[in-house]
Structure formats: C-alpha cells, structure tokens
Short mmCIF file of C-alpha atoms and ligand atoms in Angstrom, two decimals:
data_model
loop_
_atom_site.label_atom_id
_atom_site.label_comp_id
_atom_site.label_asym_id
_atom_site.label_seq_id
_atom_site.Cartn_x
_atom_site.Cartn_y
_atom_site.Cartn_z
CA UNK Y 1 0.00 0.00 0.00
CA UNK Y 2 3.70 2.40 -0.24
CA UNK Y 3 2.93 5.11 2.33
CA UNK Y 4 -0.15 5.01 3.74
CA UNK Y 5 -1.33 3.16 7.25
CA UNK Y 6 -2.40 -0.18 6.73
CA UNK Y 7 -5.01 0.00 9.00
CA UNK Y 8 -6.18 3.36 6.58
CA UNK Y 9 -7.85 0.85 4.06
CA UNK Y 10 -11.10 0.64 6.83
CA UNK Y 11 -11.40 4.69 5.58
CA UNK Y 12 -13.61 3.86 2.98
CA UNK Y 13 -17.85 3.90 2.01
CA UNK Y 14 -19.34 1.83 0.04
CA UNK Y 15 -22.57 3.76 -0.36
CA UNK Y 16 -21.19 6.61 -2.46
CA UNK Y 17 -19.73 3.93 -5.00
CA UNK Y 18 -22.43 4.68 -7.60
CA UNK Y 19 -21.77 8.76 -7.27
CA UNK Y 20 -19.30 8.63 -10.04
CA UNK Y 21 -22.08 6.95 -12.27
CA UNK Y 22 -24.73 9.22 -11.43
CA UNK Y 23 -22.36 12.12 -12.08
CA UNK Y 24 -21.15 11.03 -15.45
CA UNK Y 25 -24.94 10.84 -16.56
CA UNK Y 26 -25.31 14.27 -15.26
CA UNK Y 27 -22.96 15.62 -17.18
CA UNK Y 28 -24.33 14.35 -20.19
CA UNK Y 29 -27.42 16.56 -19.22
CA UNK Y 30 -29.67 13.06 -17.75
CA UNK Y 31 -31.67 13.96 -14.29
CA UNK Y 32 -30.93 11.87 -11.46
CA UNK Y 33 -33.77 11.08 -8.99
CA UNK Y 34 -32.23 10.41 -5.87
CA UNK Y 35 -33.01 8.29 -3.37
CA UNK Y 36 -29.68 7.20 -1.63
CA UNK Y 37 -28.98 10.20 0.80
CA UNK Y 38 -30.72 10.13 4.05
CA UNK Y 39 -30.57 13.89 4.67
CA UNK Y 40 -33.31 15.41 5.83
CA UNK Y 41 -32.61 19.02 5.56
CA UNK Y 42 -32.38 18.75 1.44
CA UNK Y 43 -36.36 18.26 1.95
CA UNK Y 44 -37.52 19.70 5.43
CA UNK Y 45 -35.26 23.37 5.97
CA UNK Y 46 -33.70 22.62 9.51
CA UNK Y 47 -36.58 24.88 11.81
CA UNK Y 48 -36.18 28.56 11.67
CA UNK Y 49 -35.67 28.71 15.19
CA UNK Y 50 -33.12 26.67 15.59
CA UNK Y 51 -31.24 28.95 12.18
CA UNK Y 52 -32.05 32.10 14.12
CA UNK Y 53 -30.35 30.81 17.52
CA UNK Y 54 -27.20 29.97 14.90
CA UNK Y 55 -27.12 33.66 13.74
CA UNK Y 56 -27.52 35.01 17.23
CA UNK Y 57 -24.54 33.11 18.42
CA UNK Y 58 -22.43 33.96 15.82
CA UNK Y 59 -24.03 37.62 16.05
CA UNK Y 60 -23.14 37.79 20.12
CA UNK Y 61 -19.59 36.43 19.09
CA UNK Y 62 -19.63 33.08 20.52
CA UNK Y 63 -17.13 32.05 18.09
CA UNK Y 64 -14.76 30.87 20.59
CA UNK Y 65 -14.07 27.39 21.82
CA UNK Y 66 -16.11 26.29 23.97
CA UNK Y 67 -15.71 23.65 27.05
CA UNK Y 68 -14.22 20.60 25.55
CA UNK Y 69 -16.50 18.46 26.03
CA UNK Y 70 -19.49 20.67 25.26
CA UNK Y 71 -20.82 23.90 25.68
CA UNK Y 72 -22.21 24.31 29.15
CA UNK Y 73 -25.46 25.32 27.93
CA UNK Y 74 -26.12 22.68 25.48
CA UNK Y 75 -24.75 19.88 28.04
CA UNK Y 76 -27.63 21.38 30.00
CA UNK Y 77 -30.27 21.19 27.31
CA UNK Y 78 -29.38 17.56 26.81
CA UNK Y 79 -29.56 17.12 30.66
CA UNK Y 80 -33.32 18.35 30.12
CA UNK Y 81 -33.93 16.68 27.19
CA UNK Y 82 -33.58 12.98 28.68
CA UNK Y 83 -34.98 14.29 32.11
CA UNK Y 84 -38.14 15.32 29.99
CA UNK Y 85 -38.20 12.24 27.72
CA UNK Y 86 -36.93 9.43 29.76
CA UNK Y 87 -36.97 10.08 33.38
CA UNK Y 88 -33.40 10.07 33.14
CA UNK Y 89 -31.11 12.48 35.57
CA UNK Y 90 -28.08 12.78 34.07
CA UNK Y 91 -25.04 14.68 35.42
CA UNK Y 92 -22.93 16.93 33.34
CA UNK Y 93 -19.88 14.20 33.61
CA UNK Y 94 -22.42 11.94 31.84
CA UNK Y 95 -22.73 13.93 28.68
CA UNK Y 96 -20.02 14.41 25.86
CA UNK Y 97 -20.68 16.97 22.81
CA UNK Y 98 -19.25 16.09 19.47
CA UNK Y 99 -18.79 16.42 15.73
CA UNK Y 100 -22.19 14.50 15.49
CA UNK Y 101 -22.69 10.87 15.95
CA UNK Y 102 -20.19 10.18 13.62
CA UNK Y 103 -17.24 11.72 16.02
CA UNK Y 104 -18.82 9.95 19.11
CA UNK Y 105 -18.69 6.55 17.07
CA UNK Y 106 -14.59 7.75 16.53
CA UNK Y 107 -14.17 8.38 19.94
CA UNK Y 108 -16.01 5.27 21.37
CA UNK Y 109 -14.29 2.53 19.43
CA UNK Y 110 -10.64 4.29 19.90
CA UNK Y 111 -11.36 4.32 23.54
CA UNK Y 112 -12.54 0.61 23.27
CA UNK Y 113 -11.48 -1.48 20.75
CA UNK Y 114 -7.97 -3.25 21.35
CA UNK Y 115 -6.61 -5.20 18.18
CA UNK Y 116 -8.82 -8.14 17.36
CA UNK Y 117 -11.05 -7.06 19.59
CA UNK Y 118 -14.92 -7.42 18.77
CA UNK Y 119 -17.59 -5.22 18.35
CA UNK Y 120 -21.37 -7.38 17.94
CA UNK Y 121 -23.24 -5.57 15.18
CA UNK Y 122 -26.75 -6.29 13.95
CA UNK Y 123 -27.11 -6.15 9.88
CA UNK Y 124 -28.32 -4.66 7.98
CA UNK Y 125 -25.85 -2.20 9.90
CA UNK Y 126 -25.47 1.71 9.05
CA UNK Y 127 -22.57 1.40 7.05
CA UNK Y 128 -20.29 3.70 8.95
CA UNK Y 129 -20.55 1.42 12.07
CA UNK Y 130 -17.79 -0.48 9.79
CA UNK Y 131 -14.70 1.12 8.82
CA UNK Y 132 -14.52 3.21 12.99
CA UNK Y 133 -14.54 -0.36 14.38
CA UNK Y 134 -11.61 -1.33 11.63
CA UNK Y 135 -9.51 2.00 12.09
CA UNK Y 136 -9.15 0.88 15.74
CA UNK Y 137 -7.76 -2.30 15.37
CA UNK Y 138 -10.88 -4.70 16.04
CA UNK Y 139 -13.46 -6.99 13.85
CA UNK Y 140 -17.41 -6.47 13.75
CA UNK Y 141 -19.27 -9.79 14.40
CA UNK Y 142 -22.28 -9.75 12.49
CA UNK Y 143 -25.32 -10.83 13.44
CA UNK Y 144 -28.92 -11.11 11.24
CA UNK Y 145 -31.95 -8.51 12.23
CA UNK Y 146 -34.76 -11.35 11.26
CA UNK Y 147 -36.18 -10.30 7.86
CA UNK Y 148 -39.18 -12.28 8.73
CA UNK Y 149 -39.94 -11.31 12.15
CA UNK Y 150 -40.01 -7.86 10.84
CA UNK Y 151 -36.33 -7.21 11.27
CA UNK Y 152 -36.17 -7.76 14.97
CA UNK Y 153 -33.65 -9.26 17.56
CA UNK Y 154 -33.35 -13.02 18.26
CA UNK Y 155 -32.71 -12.80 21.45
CA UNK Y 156 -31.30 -17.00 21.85
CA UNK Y 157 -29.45 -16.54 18.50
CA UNK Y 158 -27.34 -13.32 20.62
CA UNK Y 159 -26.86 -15.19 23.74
CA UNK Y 160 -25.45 -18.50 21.57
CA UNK Y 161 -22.88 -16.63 19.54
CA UNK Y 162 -21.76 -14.09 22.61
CA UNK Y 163 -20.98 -17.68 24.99
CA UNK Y 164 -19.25 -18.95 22.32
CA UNK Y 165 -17.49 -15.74 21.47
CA UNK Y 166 -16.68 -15.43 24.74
CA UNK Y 167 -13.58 -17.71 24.71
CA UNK Y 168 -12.12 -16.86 21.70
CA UNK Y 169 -12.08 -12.77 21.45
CA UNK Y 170 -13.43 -10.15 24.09
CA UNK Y 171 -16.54 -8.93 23.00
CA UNK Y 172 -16.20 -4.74 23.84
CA UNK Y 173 -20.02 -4.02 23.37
CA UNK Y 174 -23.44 -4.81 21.17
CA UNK Y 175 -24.29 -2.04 18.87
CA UNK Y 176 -28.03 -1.52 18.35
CA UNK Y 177 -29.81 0.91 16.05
CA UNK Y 178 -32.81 2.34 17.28
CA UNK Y 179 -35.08 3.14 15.32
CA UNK Y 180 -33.43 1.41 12.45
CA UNK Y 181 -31.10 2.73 9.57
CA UNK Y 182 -31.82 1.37 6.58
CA UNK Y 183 -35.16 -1.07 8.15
CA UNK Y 184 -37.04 1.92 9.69
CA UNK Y 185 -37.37 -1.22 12.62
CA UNK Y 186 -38.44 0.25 16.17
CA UNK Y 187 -37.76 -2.57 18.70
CA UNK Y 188 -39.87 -3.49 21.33
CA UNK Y 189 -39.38 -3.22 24.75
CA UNK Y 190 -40.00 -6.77 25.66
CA UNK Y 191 -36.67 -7.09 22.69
CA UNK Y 192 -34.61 -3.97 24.86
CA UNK Y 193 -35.46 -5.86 28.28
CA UNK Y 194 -34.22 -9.47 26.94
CA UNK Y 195 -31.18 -7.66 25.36
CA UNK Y 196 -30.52 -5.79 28.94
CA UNK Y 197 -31.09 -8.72 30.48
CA UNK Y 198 -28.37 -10.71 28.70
CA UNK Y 199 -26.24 -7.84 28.88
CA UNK Y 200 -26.27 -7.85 32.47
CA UNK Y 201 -25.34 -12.10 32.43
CA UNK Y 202 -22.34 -11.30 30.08
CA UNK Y 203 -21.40 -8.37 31.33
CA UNK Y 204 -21.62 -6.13 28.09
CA UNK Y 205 -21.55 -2.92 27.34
CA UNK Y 206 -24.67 -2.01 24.79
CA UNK Y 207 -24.41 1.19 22.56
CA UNK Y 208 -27.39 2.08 21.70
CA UNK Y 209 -27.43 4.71 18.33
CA UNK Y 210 -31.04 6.47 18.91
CA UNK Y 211 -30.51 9.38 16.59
CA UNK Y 212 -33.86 8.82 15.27
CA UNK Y 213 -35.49 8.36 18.08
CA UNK Y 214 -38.14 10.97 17.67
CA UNK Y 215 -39.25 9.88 13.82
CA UNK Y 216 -41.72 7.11 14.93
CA UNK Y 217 -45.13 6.43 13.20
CA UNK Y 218 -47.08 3.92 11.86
CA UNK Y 219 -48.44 3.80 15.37
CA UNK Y 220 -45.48 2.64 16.70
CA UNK Y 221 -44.02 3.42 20.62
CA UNK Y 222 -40.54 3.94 20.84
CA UNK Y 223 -38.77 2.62 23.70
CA UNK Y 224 -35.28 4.27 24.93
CA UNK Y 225 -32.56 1.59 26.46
CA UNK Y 226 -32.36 4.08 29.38
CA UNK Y 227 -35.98 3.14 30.12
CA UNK Y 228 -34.86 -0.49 30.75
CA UNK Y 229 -31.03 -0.67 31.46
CA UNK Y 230 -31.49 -1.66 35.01
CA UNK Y 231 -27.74 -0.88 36.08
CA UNK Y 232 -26.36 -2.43 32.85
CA UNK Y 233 -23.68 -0.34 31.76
CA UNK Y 234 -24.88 1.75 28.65
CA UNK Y 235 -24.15 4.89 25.99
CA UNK Y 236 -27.11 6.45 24.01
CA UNK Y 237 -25.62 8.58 21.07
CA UNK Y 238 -28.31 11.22 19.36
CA UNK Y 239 -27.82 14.77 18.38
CA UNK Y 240 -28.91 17.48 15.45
CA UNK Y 241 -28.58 15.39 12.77
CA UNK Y 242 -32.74 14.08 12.11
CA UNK Y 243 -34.73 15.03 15.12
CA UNK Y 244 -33.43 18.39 14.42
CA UNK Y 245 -33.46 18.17 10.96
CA UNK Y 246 -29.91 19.92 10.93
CA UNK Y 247 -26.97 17.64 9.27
CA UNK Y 248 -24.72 19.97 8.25
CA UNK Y 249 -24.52 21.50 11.89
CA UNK Y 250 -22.10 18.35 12.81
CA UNK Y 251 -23.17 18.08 16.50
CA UNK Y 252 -24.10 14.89 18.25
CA UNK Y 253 -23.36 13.32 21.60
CA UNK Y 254 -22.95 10.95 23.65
CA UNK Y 255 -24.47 9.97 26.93
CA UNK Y 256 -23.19 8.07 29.64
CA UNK Y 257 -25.55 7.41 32.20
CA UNK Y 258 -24.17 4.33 34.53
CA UNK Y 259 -22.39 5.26 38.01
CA UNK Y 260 -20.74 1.48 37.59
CA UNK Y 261 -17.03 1.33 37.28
CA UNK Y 262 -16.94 0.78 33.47
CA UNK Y 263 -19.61 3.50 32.99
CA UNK Y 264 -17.71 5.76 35.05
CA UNK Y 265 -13.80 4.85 33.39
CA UNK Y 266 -15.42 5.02 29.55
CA UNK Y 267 -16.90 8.70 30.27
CA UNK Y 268 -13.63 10.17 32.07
CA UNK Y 269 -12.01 8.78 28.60
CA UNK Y 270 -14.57 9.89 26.12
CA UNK Y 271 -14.06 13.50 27.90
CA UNK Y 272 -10.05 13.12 27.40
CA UNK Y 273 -10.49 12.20 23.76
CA UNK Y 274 -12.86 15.38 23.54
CA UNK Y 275 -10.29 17.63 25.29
CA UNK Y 276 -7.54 16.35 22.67
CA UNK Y 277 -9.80 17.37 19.60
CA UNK Y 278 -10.49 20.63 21.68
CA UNK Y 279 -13.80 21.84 20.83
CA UNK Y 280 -16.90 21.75 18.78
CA UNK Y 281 -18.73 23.63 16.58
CA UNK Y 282 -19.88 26.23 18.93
CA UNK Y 283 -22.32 28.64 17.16
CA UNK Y 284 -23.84 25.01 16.27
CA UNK Y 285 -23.81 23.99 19.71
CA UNK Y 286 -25.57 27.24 20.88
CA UNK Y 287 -28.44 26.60 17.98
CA UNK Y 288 -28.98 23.04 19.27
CA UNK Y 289 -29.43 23.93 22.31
CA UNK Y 290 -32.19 26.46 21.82
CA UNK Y 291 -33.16 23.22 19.26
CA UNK Y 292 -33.90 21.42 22.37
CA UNK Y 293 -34.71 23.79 25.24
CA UNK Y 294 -37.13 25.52 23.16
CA UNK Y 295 -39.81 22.51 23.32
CA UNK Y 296 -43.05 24.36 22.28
CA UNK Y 297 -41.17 24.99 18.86
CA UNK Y 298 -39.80 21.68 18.85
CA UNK Y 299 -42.52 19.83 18.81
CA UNK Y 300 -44.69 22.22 16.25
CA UNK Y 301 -41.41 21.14 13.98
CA UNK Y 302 -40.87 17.43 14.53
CA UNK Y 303 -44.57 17.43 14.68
CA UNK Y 304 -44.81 18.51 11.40
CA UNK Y 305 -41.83 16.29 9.71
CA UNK Y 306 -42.64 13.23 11.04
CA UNK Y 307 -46.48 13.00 9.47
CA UNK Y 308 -45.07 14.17 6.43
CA UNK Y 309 -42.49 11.46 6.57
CA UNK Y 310 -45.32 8.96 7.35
CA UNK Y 311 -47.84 9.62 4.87
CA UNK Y 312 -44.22 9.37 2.59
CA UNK Y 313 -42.97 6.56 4.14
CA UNK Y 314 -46.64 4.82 3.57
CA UNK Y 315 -46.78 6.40 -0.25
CA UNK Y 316 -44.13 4.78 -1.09
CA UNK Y 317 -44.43 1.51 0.15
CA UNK Y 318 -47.85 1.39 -1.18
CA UNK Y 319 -46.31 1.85 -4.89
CA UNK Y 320 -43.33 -0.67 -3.98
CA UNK Y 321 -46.33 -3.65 -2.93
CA UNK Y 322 -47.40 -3.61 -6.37
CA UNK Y 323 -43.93 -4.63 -7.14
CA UNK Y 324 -43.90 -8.49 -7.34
CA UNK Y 325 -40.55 -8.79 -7.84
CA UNK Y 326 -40.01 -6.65 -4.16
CA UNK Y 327 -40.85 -7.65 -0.90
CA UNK Y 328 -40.98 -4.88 1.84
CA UNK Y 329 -41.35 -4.84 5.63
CA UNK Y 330 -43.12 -1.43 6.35
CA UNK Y 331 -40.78 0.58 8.32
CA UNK Y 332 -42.37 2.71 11.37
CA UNK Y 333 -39.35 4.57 12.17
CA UNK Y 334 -36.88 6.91 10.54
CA UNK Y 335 -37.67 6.82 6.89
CA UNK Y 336 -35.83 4.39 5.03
CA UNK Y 337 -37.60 1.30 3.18
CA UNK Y 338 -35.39 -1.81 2.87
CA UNK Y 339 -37.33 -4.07 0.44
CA UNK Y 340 -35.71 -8.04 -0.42
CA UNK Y 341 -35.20 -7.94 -4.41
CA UNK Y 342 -36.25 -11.26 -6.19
CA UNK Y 343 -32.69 -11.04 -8.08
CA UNK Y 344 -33.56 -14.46 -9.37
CA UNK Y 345 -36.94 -13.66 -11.34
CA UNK Y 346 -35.42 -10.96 -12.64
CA UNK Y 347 -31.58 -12.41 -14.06
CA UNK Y 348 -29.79 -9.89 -12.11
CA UNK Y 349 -26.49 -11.60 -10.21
CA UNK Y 350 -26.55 -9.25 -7.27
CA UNK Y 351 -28.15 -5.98 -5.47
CA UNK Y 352 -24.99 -3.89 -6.99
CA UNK Y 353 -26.00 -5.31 -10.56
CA UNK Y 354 -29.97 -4.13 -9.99
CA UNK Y 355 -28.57 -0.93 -8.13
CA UNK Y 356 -26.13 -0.09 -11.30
CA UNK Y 357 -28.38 -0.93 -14.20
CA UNK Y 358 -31.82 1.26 -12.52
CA UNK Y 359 -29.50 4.08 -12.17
CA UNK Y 360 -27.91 3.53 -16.07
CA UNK Y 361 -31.14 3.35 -17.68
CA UNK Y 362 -33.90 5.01 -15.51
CA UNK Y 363 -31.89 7.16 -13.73
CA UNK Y 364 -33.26 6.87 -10.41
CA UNK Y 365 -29.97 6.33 -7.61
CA UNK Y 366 -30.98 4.00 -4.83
CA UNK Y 367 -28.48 1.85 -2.79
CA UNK Y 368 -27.61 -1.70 -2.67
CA UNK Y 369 -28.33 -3.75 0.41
CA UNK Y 370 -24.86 -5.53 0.56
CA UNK Y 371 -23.71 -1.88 1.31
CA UNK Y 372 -25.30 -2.49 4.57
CA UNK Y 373 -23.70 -5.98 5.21
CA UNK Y 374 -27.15 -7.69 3.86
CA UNK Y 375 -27.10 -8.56 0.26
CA UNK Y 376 -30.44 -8.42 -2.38
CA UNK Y 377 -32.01 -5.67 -1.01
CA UNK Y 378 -32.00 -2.41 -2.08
CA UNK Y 379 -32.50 0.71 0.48
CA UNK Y 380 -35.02 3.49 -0.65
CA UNK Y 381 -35.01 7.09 1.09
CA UNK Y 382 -38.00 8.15 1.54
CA UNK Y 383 -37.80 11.95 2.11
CA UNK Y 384 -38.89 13.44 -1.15
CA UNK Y 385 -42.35 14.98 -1.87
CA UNK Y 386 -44.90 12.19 -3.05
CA UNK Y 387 -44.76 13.61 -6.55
CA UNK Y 388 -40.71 12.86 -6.58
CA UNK Y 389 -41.37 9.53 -4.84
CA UNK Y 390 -44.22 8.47 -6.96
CA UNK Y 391 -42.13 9.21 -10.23
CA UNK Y 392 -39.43 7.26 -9.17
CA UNK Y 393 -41.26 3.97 -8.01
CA UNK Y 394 -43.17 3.53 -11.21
CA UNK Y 395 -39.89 3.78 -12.78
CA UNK Y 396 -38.45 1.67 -10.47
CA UNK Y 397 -41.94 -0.96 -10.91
CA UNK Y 398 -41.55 -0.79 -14.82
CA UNK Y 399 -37.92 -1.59 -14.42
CA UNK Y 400 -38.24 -4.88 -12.60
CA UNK Y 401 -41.73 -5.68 -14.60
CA UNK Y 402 -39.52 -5.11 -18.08
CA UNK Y 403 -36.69 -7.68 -16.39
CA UNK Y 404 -38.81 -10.35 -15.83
C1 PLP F 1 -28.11 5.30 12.40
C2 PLP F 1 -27.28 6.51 12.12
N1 PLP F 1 -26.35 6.88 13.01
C3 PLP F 1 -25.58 7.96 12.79
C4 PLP F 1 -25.72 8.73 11.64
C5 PLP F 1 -24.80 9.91 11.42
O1 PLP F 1 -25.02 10.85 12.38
P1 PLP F 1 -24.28 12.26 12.43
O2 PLP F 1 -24.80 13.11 11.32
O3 PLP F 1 -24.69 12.77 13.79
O4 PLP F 1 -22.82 12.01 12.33
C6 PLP F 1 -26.68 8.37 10.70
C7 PLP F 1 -26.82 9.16 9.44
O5 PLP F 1 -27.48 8.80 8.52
C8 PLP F 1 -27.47 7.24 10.93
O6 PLP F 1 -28.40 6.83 10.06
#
C-alpha cells in the first residue's frame, strides 16, 4: 500500500460507489432522482428557530471554543432533554458533545477497541458502524436482524454466539440501532429488556445509536434503552442530525448514564479524547441547544416532519407492494424502506447489478443492500415529496416488470 497506514484501508464507504455513475450521466445533461442520501434538511429546511439561535450566536460572538467536552449550555439542554423524555437524571460528567454521531462513534471505538477485539453488530448495519470499528484495530461480528420477524432481535441466537465468542475474542459491546437505519425497525421493549437482560449475564456494554429516536409512526411506541437498562452499563448517542433536521450542523453526543465502574472509566475517557480534539462547533452547539430547550417549537417542527415522513414513508411503500418482484417490511421509524429484491426472477447476479443498471437506464440512484452488510435488497429514502417519490417507483416498478 507504499505510504499510507495499513489499517487506513477501513477509511472507505461503500454507499457513495455509484456517485461517479450518477455524475457522469449528469454531465451528459440526464436527471438523477435520488433516493440514496438520508438527509433530511435537502427536503424539510432545519426549523427557523433553531437557524435564528445559529445567527444570534455567531451575532453575540460566541465564536470561541467552547468547554471541551461541550458547551455548558447545550450539556444542560441535553440534561433536560432525557430528564423530559426518559426520566433520566443525568449529570454533566455523563454527557459528551461532538462532531455529530459520527465523532462519538470515533471516539467510542478508539477508547474501546484493542486489536482483534470485537464489536457485535446487527445487519443490515449503518454502514459507517464499519470502517470506525476497523480503524481501531478490532473486527465487527455480524449478526442477522430477522427479515421475517419484521427485522427484529433473536434474542437465543445473541446469547449463543456471545458464549461462544466469549472464549475466543473479548466482545467490547453490542451495537443496536434504534429506530433502524436502513429497516425503519423500532424494537420493542419486551426485545430492549431481553437484550438488557443478557447484557447484564455477560457483562456487556450495549451502545445504543437512537438518533432517530423521535421519527416514529405507523403507530409505533418507541422505547429508549435508558428506560430499561437496570444498572447495565450503557451509551445512548443522538444529536442534530434528524430530530433536528440539521446535518450539516455536525453536533451529536454521547451519553453516559451508569455510576458502575466501566460507565464511570469510559466517560472520564470519552471526555479526554474530547479535550484532545479541543472543541466543537460552537455557534452550532448554541443553535442546538435552543433546538432542544425551546420545546413548544420543537414539537410544532418534529410534529410537522414526522407525518409528512409517514404519509411518505406509507406512499411509497404502497407503490413498492405492487412490485412483485419486491418484498418490503413497512418501516415505522426513521424513513428508510429496505425491500428483499427477487434477483432471481429478474436475471440480475446481485443488489450492486440491480442498483447499477436502474440508475444507467432510468436514472433513479438508490443503494444496494450488501452496502449495509445484507445482500439483495436495495435501500429506498423516503424523504422526497410524493410527486418525486411516486415518479421514481413507477420507474423503479416498470424496471423490474420489463426484467422479468
Ligand atoms: C443510524 C445513524 N447513526 C448515525 C448517523 C450519522 O449521524 P451524524 O450526522 O450525527 O454524524 C446516521 C446518518 O445517517 C445514521 O443513520
């Protein structure tokens, strides 16, 4: 590899593979629908109030570092925020600001993750879960989301492969995804309370990445690990990204509840690694925390998003059930749709193959399921108005009905 780290060939994501496609196309003057980025704030403009609060900082001068790890006031808003949601009283030791979840993800695994190390992760897995866990020296052990039982947990099929993990690597924690990125899963409680309960057995650590954890519909009831940890040593990572409809802010964080010993050595650490990076975003810190002390706001705006991402969510999986060549479990959180591809009826060798030729000869960009660790699916965002959505499925329908 001549210069470079070894270890730098994790640095790498598979989900922006087909940009160099889609761009060619472009410039030869073709429009790309696409359905492959899950950023809300191309669709929803992050809230006004939360832009203003951005401006005032910057206006007041609060251009400056702030505390390492976090600006005093948003640590406090956070505090609020999971006293309000959850019941949870959190201290300020217990909360670390940083360059959204992505940073905290950095942070965790260097602070974790010793060379062969391993990190249990559900798949389909967000894809960045990867490469962090790879960069630090350590191997993901993936484990199926059941397809059929609406991509939830088996909770036997965990507690098998962590006792016989157990004597051949040290497992450093169990990732979870809640709601689910790219399933649009919500798991239940009766799921978190089996999970916590093996937890506390094998003594694991669970990181649990709720970052969508107020984009719930379908009649669904989300359910935080805090509200059923019962002393088992846990981090929750969330921030601006979706429930504040504000991605390019870069602020997340992560929270650290436990007083246990590892609960208490893991946040001292993540608050070292926050003090060698120095500082985040501060206007951006100063916005999201009028984002979340402002609540009245709040919830006009989330209010607001998440029935529009329902009734898109529902549009769109409406269309994709008169695919017969699709099969789709209707998501009821976050708004991704994950449908299984009949690659067989339709001659195509794999999800990149389906992924490659939609996008060369309809020109609609969606992503292939292997790209989250679960091949022959294909992951649909579901953000754009019904009219976008609506064009793109029937193109996507008279695709698959022209390959059979
Ligand atoms: C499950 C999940 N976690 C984390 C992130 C990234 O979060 P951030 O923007 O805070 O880095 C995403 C973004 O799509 C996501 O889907």
């Amino acid at each position: 590899m001549g210069f470079l780290s070894e270890r730098s060939r994790f640095a790498i994501n598979p989900l922006e593979e087909d940009d160099a496609i889609a761009e060619a196309l472009e410039r030869k003057g073709k429009e790309i629908i696409k359905l492959n980025r899950g950023d809300p704030a191309v669709y929803f403009p992050t809230p006004q109030y939360i832009k203003e609060a951005y401006i005032e900082a910057i206006r007041e001068s609060k251009t400056h570092y702030t505390e390492t790890r976090g600006a005093k006031e948003l640590v406090d808003a956070v505090m609020g925020r999971y006293r309000r949601l959850y019941g949870l009283d959190l201290n300020e030791d217990d909360v670390v600001v940083t360059a959204g979840v992505s940073e905290a993800l950095y942070m965790l695994n260097s602070a974790l993750i010793d060379r062969n190390d391993r990190a249990i992760v559900f798949k389909p897995y967000y894809t960045q879960y990867i490469p962090y866990i790879g960069l630090a020296g350590g191997r993901e052990y993936l484990l199926d989301y059941k397809e059929n039982e609406g991509w939830g947990i088996d909770i036997d099929e965990l507690d098998r492969h962590v006792r016989r993990l157990k004597h051949k690597a040290r497992v450093k924690y169990v990732l979870l995804t809640n709601p689910n990125n790219p399933t649009g899963t919500v798991l239940s409680r009766k799921t978190l309370e089996g999970i916590v309960d093996l937890a506390n057995e094998h003594k694991l650590l669970l990181i649990s990445d709720e970052i969508y954890d107020e984009i719930v519909y379908n009649g669904a009831r989300f359910t935080s690990i805090a509200q059923v940890a019962k002393g088992v040593p846990y981090v929750i990572l969330n921030g601006a990204s979706k429930n504040f409809d504000a991605t390019g802010f870069r602020i997340g964080f992560a929270v650290v509840p436990g007083r246990d010993a590892l609960s208490k050595e893991l946040k001292a650490k993540l608050a070292d690694f926050a003090s060698v990076r120095v500082s985040a975003n501060a206007p951006a810190q100063y916005a999201l925390a009028e984002g979340l002390n402002n609540v009245v706001e709040h919830n006009r705006a989330i209010r607001y998003m998440v029935g529009e991402i329902e009734d898109r969510v529902n549009f769109a999986v409406k269309l994709l059930n008169e695919n017969t060549s699709l099969s789709t479990v209707r998501p009821r959180g976050a708004y991704y749709i994950f449908p299984k591809i009949d690659l067989k009826g339709l001659h195509f060798k794999s999800d990149k193959e389906f992924v490659d030729s939609l996008l060369k000869s309809r020109y609609v960009q969606i992503t292939r399921g292997s790209g989250f660790g679960t091949p022959g699916h294909i992951r649909i965002v579901s953000l754009p108005p019904k009219e976008t959505l609506g064009e793109a499925i029937t193109k996507l329908n008279e695709f698959c009905r022209r390959k059979r």
